[in-house]
Amino acid sequence: MNLKNHLRIQSNHFRANYKEPDVAKTLSDQILPWFPLKANNYIAVFIGTDRSTGDALGPLAGTYFEEMCPQNLHVYGTVHDPVHAVNLQESLCSIYKKYDKPYLIAIDACLGKSSSIGSIIAENKPLKPGLALNKQLPQVGNMNITGVVNISGFMEHTVLQNTRLSLVMDMAIEIAGILKQIDNQLTPSLLTHTVKKTI
């Protein structure tokens, strides 16, 4: 769970409400330029647990995205095989051992202001998971996507447990859609890079 208190728009920080029209295309268009063409592998790490409604955003998004059969983004973290606080370090070690020079996208739920609930935030920097619950966890990813699922500042564990599942599911679907748009756009980029290498 990642805590966001101050949300502002800048070139490496974008956000949109999950209900906005074409939010998947809008955010994917902003995020795609952050992706390096020379990365050998693109990995989406969905962080969270299915034991907490609010913190299930990551695993749900991972499950939805995996069902979309991505071609270029590898999936870590689903409802059936979640990446959470207990196994996060082990999962990261496994990724870096298996893939050469991976580019990681971290996806997680976060808490924020009441007016920000429903916002999907993309940042061109690593994610610091666990801050909202005062957990010391390793940074994850080269960039991150988070969804504000509830209010921060008071009894975070209880707030997460009492987050509406309908909100979390709808946001997870949009986040999966964002990544699918990116996955589709990565294909021509990778083919172009491969052609240049072989000439």
PDB file of C-alpha atoms in Angstrom:
ATOM      1  CA  MET A   1       0.000   0.000   0.000  1.00  0.00           C
ATOM      2  CA  ASN A   2       1.524   3.279  -1.105  1.00  0.00           C
ATOM      3  CA  LEU A   3       0.559   6.586   0.542  1.00  0.00           C
ATOM      4  CA  LYS A   4       0.101   9.680  -1.654  1.00  0.00           C
ATOM      5  CA  ASN A   5      -0.594  12.952   0.157  1.00  0.00           C
ATOM      6  CA  HIS A   6       0.291  15.491  -2.521  1.00  0.00           C
ATOM      7  CA  LEU A   7      -0.781  14.864  -6.097  1.00  0.00           C
ATOM      8  CA  ARG A   8       0.352  17.204  -8.841  1.00  0.00           C
ATOM      9  CA  ILE A   9       0.701  16.966 -12.589  1.00  0.00           C
ATOM     10  CA  GLN A  10       4.123  17.229 -14.156  1.00  0.00           C
ATOM     11  CA  SER A  11       5.944  15.661 -17.086  1.00  0.00           C
ATOM     12  CA  ASN A  12       6.838  12.541 -15.106  1.00  0.00           C
ATOM     13  CA  HIS A  13       3.616  12.423 -13.095  1.00  0.00           C
ATOM     14  CA  PHE A  14       0.162  12.014 -14.632  1.00  0.00           C
ATOM     15  CA  ARG A  15      -3.226  11.180 -13.190  1.00  0.00           C
ATOM     16  CA  ALA A  16      -6.832  10.761 -14.278  1.00  0.00           C
ATOM     17  CA  ASN A  17     -10.040   9.550 -12.685  1.00  0.00           C
ATOM     18  CA  TYR A  18     -10.939   6.013 -13.681  1.00  0.00           C
ATOM     19  CA  LYS A  19     -14.382   7.217 -14.847  1.00  0.00           C
ATOM     20  CA  GLU A  20     -12.980   9.676 -17.387  1.00  0.00           C
ATOM     21  CA  PRO A  21     -13.702   8.774 -21.043  1.00  0.00           C
ATOM     22  CA  ASP A  22     -10.836   6.919 -22.740  1.00  0.00           C
ATOM     23  CA  VAL A  23      -8.755   6.984 -19.553  1.00  0.00           C
ATOM     24  CA  ALA A  24      -6.814   3.919 -20.719  1.00  0.00           C
ATOM     25  CA  LYS A  25      -5.731   5.590 -23.953  1.00  0.00           C
ATOM     26  CA  THR A  26      -5.079   8.950 -22.279  1.00  0.00           C
ATOM     27  CA  LEU A  27      -2.713   7.540 -19.646  1.00  0.00           C
ATOM     28  CA  SER A  28      -1.089   4.949 -21.900  1.00  0.00           C
ATOM     29  CA  ASP A  29      -0.187   7.713 -24.390  1.00  0.00           C
ATOM     30  CA  GLN A  30       1.497   9.653 -21.568  1.00  0.00           C
ATOM     31  CA  ILE A  31       3.293   6.620 -20.142  1.00  0.00           C
ATOM     32  CA  LEU A  32       4.589   4.975 -23.315  1.00  0.00           C
ATOM     33  CA  PRO A  33       7.426   7.491 -23.921  1.00  0.00           C
ATOM     34  CA  TRP A  34       8.912   6.430 -20.571  1.00  0.00           C
ATOM     35  CA  PHE A  35       9.550   2.916 -21.894  1.00  0.00           C
ATOM     36  CA  PRO A  36      13.081   2.290 -23.191  1.00  0.00           C
ATOM     37  CA  LEU A  37      13.286   0.525 -26.552  1.00  0.00           C
ATOM     38  CA  LYS A  38      16.438  -1.287 -25.466  1.00  0.00           C
ATOM     39  CA  ALA A  39      14.919  -3.099 -22.479  1.00  0.00           C
ATOM     40  CA  ASN A  40      15.237  -6.837 -22.991  1.00  0.00           C
ATOM     41  CA  ASN A  41      12.111  -7.605 -20.995  1.00  0.00           C
ATOM     42  CA  TYR A  42       9.112  -5.610 -19.774  1.00  0.00           C
ATOM     43  CA  ILE A  43       7.647  -6.825 -16.478  1.00  0.00           C
ATOM     44  CA  ALA A  44       4.409  -5.707 -14.798  1.00  0.00           C
ATOM     45  CA  VAL A  45       4.508  -6.372 -11.042  1.00  0.00           C
ATOM     46  CA  PHE A  46       1.063  -6.171  -9.450  1.00  0.00           C
ATOM     47  CA  ILE A  47       1.439  -5.715  -5.686  1.00  0.00           C
ATOM     48  CA  GLY A  48      -1.206  -6.434  -3.075  1.00  0.00           C
ATOM     49  CA  THR A  49      -3.232  -9.145  -1.401  1.00  0.00           C
ATOM     50  CA  ASP A  50      -6.633 -10.705  -1.942  1.00  0.00           C
ATOM     51  CA  ARG A  51      -7.149 -10.715   1.833  1.00  0.00           C
ATOM     52  CA  SER A  52      -7.938  -6.999   1.923  1.00  0.00           C
ATOM     53  CA  THR A  53     -10.548  -5.381  -0.322  1.00  0.00           C
ATOM     54  CA  GLY A  54      -8.631  -2.145  -0.817  1.00  0.00           C
ATOM     55  CA  ASP A  55      -5.262  -3.823  -1.253  1.00  0.00           C
ATOM     56  CA  ALA A  56      -6.669  -6.244  -3.838  1.00  0.00           C
ATOM     57  CA  LEU A  57      -6.353  -3.633  -6.613  1.00  0.00           C
ATOM     58  CA  GLY A  58      -2.971  -4.961  -7.747  1.00  0.00           C
ATOM     59  CA  PRO A  59      -3.862  -8.680  -7.843  1.00  0.00           C
ATOM     60  CA  LEU A  60      -7.193  -7.951  -9.544  1.00  0.00           C
ATOM     61  CA  ALA A  61      -5.539  -5.757 -12.190  1.00  0.00           C
ATOM     62  CA  GLY A  62      -2.921  -8.475 -12.707  1.00  0.00           C
ATOM     63  CA  THR A  63      -5.613 -11.099 -13.187  1.00  0.00           C
ATOM     64  CA  TYR A  64      -7.583  -8.948 -15.634  1.00  0.00           C
ATOM     65  CA  PHE A  65      -4.442  -8.049 -17.570  1.00  0.00           C
ATOM     66  CA  GLU A  66      -3.266 -11.661 -17.753  1.00  0.00           C
ATOM     67  CA  GLU A  67      -6.672 -12.622 -19.191  1.00  0.00           C
ATOM     68  CA  MET A  68      -6.029 -10.091 -21.994  1.00  0.00           C
ATOM     69  CA  CYS A  69      -3.103 -12.283 -23.137  1.00  0.00           C
ATOM     70  CA  PRO A  70      -0.371  -9.604 -23.291  1.00  0.00           C
ATOM     71  CA  GLN A  71       2.383 -10.219 -25.836  1.00  0.00           C
ATOM     72  CA  ASN A  72       5.215  -8.039 -24.505  1.00  0.00           C
ATOM     73  CA  LEU A  73       4.567  -7.474 -20.800  1.00  0.00           C
ATOM     74  CA  HIS A  74       5.203 -10.359 -18.412  1.00  0.00           C
ATOM     75  CA  VAL A  75       2.771 -10.559 -15.463  1.00  0.00           C
ATOM     76  CA  TYR A  76       3.737 -11.038 -11.819  1.00  0.00           C
ATOM     77  CA  GLY A  77       0.983 -10.845  -9.195  1.00  0.00           C
ATOM     78  CA  THR A  78      -2.558 -12.137  -9.638  1.00  0.00           C
ATOM     79  CA  VAL A  79      -5.433 -13.063  -7.335  1.00  0.00           C
ATOM     80  CA  HIS A  80      -4.313 -16.705  -7.387  1.00  0.00           C
ATOM     81  CA  ASP A  81      -0.592 -15.920  -7.125  1.00  0.00           C
ATOM     82  CA  PRO A  82      -0.240 -12.513  -5.432  1.00  0.00           C
ATOM     83  CA  VAL A  83       2.932 -10.510  -4.865  1.00  0.00           C
ATOM     84  CA  HIS A  84       2.658  -9.014  -1.372  1.00  0.00           C
ATOM     85  CA  ALA A  85       4.729  -7.823   1.582  1.00  0.00           C
ATOM     86  CA  VAL A  86       5.797 -11.326   2.613  1.00  0.00           C
ATOM     87  CA  ASN A  87       7.076 -12.512  -0.779  1.00  0.00           C
ATOM     88  CA  LEU A  88       7.958  -9.213  -2.479  1.00  0.00           C
ATOM     89  CA  GLN A  89      11.737  -9.511  -2.032  1.00  0.00           C
ATOM     90  CA  GLU A  90      11.687 -13.126  -3.188  1.00  0.00           C
ATOM     91  CA  SER A  91       9.603 -12.208  -6.243  1.00  0.00           C
ATOM     92  CA  LEU A  92      11.982  -9.401  -7.227  1.00  0.00           C
ATOM     93  CA  CYS A  93      15.001 -11.696  -6.864  1.00  0.00           C
ATOM     94  CA  SER A  94      13.256 -14.245  -9.084  1.00  0.00           C
ATOM     95  CA  ILE A  95      12.548 -11.615 -11.757  1.00  0.00           C
ATOM     96  CA  TYR A  96      16.112 -10.292 -11.869  1.00  0.00           C
ATOM     97  CA  LYS A  97      17.480 -13.830 -11.942  1.00  0.00           C
ATOM     98  CA  LYS A  98      15.198 -14.921 -14.790  1.00  0.00           C
ATOM     99  CA  TYR A  99      15.246 -11.807 -17.007  1.00  0.00           C
ATOM    100  CA  ASP A 100      18.163  -9.848 -18.407  1.00  0.00           C
ATOM    101  CA  LYS A 101      17.920  -6.074 -17.853  1.00  0.00           C
ATOM    102  CA  PRO A 102      14.189  -6.035 -17.109  1.00  0.00           C
ATOM    103  CA  TYR A 103      12.125  -2.840 -17.135  1.00  0.00           C
ATOM    104  CA  LEU A 104       9.625  -3.064 -14.274  1.00  0.00           C
ATOM    105  CA  ILE A 105       6.229  -1.412 -13.973  1.00  0.00           C
ATOM    106  CA  ALA A 106       4.925  -1.571 -10.395  1.00  0.00           C
ATOM    107  CA  ILE A 107       1.159  -1.473  -9.847  1.00  0.00           C
ATOM    108  CA  ASP A 108      -0.359  -0.965  -6.395  1.00  0.00           C
ATOM    109  CA  ALA A 109      -3.246   0.542  -4.455  1.00  0.00           C
ATOM    110  CA  CYS A 110      -2.733   3.718  -2.463  1.00  0.00           C
ATOM    111  CA  LEU A 111      -4.579   5.977  -0.032  1.00  0.00           C
ATOM    112  CA  GLY A 112      -5.010   9.717  -0.525  1.00  0.00           C
ATOM    113  CA  LYS A 113      -7.318  12.680  -0.158  1.00  0.00           C
ATOM    114  CA  SER A 114     -11.075  12.187  -0.295  1.00  0.00           C
ATOM    115  CA  SER A 115     -11.204  14.194  -3.527  1.00  0.00           C
ATOM    116  CA  SER A 116      -8.599  11.905  -5.090  1.00  0.00           C
ATOM    117  CA  ILE A 117     -10.436   8.617  -4.593  1.00  0.00           C
ATOM    118  CA  GLY A 118     -10.778   6.953  -7.976  1.00  0.00           C
ATOM    119  CA  SER A 119      -7.646   8.583  -9.384  1.00  0.00           C
ATOM    120  CA  ILE A 120      -5.173   6.476 -11.335  1.00  0.00           C
ATOM    121  CA  ILE A 121      -1.679   7.919 -10.997  1.00  0.00           C
ATOM    122  CA  ALA A 122       1.359   7.157 -13.152  1.00  0.00           C
ATOM    123  CA  GLU A 123       4.864   8.196 -12.061  1.00  0.00           C
ATOM    124  CA  ASN A 124       8.163   7.800 -13.842  1.00  0.00           C
ATOM    125  CA  LYS A 125       9.991   6.566 -10.757  1.00  0.00           C
ATOM    126  CA  PRO A 126      10.147   3.482  -8.514  1.00  0.00           C
ATOM    127  CA  LEU A 127       7.271   2.621  -6.189  1.00  0.00           C
ATOM    128  CA  LYS A 128       7.762   2.610  -2.432  1.00  0.00           C
ATOM    129  CA  PRO A 129       5.174   0.061  -1.293  1.00  0.00           C
ATOM    130  CA  GLY A 130       4.012  -0.281   2.292  1.00  0.00           C
ATOM    131  CA  LEU A 131       4.350   3.376   3.324  1.00  0.00           C
ATOM    132  CA  ALA A 132       0.690   3.752   4.249  1.00  0.00           C
ATOM    133  CA  LEU A 133       0.979   0.825   6.662  1.00  0.00           C
ATOM    134  CA  ASN A 134       4.474   1.741   7.912  1.00  0.00           C
ATOM    135  CA  LYS A 135       6.074  -1.311   6.337  1.00  0.00           C
ATOM    136  CA  GLN A 136       9.723  -1.320   5.306  1.00  0.00           C
ATOM    137  CA  LEU A 137       9.710  -2.888   1.844  1.00  0.00           C
ATOM    138  CA  PRO A 138      12.105  -2.640  -1.111  1.00  0.00           C
ATOM    139  CA  GLN A 139      11.476  -0.135  -3.891  1.00  0.00           C
ATOM    140  CA  VAL A 140       9.888  -1.670  -6.954  1.00  0.00           C
ATOM    141  CA  GLY A 141      10.051  -0.819 -10.616  1.00  0.00           C
ATOM    142  CA  ASN A 142      11.368   1.797 -12.986  1.00  0.00           C
ATOM    143  CA  MET A 143       7.923   3.416 -13.042  1.00  0.00           C
ATOM    144  CA  ASN A 144       4.664   2.866 -11.206  1.00  0.00           C
ATOM    145  CA  ILE A 145       0.904   3.033 -11.558  1.00  0.00           C
ATOM    146  CA  THR A 146      -1.199   3.435  -8.422  1.00  0.00           C
ATOM    147  CA  GLY A 147      -4.899   3.755  -7.769  1.00  0.00           C
ATOM    148  CA  VAL A 148      -6.329   5.824  -4.908  1.00  0.00           C
ATOM    149  CA  VAL A 149      -8.884   3.472  -3.363  1.00  0.00           C
ATOM    150  CA  ASN A 150      -9.708   5.255  -0.101  1.00  0.00           C
ATOM    151  CA  ILE A 151      -8.847   8.032   2.389  1.00  0.00           C
ATOM    152  CA  SER A 152      -5.492   8.190   4.180  1.00  0.00           C
ATOM    153  CA  GLY A 153      -4.599   9.459   7.617  1.00  0.00           C
ATOM    154  CA  PHE A 154      -6.545   7.325  10.082  1.00  0.00           C
ATOM    155  CA  MET A 155      -6.697   3.582  10.822  1.00  0.00           C
ATOM    156  CA  GLU A 156      -5.356   2.584   7.409  1.00  0.00           C
ATOM    157  CA  HIS A 157      -5.831  -1.164   7.989  1.00  0.00           C
ATOM    158  CA  THR A 158      -9.513  -0.659   8.762  1.00  0.00           C
ATOM    159  CA  VAL A 159      -9.937   1.743   5.861  1.00  0.00           C
ATOM    160  CA  LEU A 160      -8.489  -0.826   3.456  1.00  0.00           C
ATOM    161  CA  GLN A 161     -10.729  -3.571   4.810  1.00  0.00           C
ATOM    162  CA  ASN A 162     -13.783  -1.360   4.311  1.00  0.00           C
ATOM    163  CA  THR A 163     -13.024  -0.189   0.791  1.00  0.00           C
ATOM    164  CA  ARG A 164     -15.776  -0.886  -1.730  1.00  0.00           C
ATOM    165  CA  LEU A 165     -14.987  -3.882  -3.909  1.00  0.00           C
ATOM    166  CA  SER A 166     -16.938  -2.384  -6.821  1.00  0.00           C
ATOM    167  CA  LEU A 167     -14.576   0.608  -6.914  1.00  0.00           C
ATOM    168  CA  VAL A 168     -11.488  -1.588  -6.724  1.00  0.00           C
ATOM    169  CA  MET A 169     -12.718  -3.897  -9.475  1.00  0.00           C
ATOM    170  CA  ASP A 170     -13.624  -1.030 -11.807  1.00  0.00           C
ATOM    171  CA  MET A 171     -10.260   0.661 -11.262  1.00  0.00           C
ATOM    172  CA  ALA A 172      -8.430  -2.630 -11.773  1.00  0.00           C
ATOM    173  CA  ILE A 173     -10.161  -3.105 -15.131  1.00  0.00           C
ATOM    174  CA  GLU A 174      -9.060   0.375 -16.253  1.00  0.00           C
ATOM    175  CA  ILE A 175      -5.471  -0.204 -15.113  1.00  0.00           C
ATOM    176  CA  ALA A 176      -5.400  -3.498 -17.018  1.00  0.00           C
ATOM    177  CA  GLY A 177      -6.719  -1.574 -20.027  1.00  0.00           C
ATOM    178  CA  ILE A 178      -3.921   0.987 -19.729  1.00  0.00           C
ATOM    179  CA  LEU A 179      -1.315  -1.769 -19.736  1.00  0.00           C
ATOM    180  CA  LYS A 180      -2.979  -3.538 -22.659  1.00  0.00           C
ATOM    181  CA  GLN A 181      -2.805  -0.316 -24.688  1.00  0.00           C
ATOM    182  CA  ILE A 182       0.896  -0.082 -23.834  1.00  0.00           C
ATOM    183  CA  ASP A 183       1.463  -3.753 -24.624  1.00  0.00           C
ATOM    184  CA  ASN A 184      -0.108  -3.272 -28.068  1.00  0.00           C
ATOM    185  CA  GLN A 185       2.112  -0.257 -28.771  1.00  0.00           C
ATOM    186  CA  LEU A 186       5.303  -2.001 -27.687  1.00  0.00           C
ATOM    187  CA  THR A 187       5.050  -4.501 -30.543  1.00  0.00           C
ATOM    188  CA  PRO A 188       6.026  -2.185 -33.447  1.00  0.00           C
ATOM    189  CA  SER A 189       8.700  -0.509 -31.327  1.00  0.00           C
ATOM    190  CA  LEU A 190      10.337  -3.815 -30.533  1.00  0.00           C
ATOM    191  CA  LEU A 191      10.135  -4.949 -34.156  1.00  0.00           C
ATOM    192  CA  THR A 192      11.754  -1.706 -35.319  1.00  0.00           C
ATOM    193  CA  HIS A 193      14.536  -2.114 -32.779  1.00  0.00           C
ATOM    194  CA  THR A 194      15.105  -5.713 -33.833  1.00  0.00           C
ATOM    195  CA  VAL A 195      15.346  -4.771 -37.520  1.00  0.00           C
ATOM    196  CA  LYS A 196      17.929  -2.081 -36.752  1.00  0.00           C
ATOM    197  CA  LYS A 197      19.990  -4.596 -34.848  1.00  0.00           C
ATOM    198  CA  THR A 198      20.072  -7.139 -37.646  1.00  0.00           C
ATOM    199  CA  ILE A 199      20.975  -4.750 -40.497  1.00  0.00           C
TER     200      ILE A 199
END
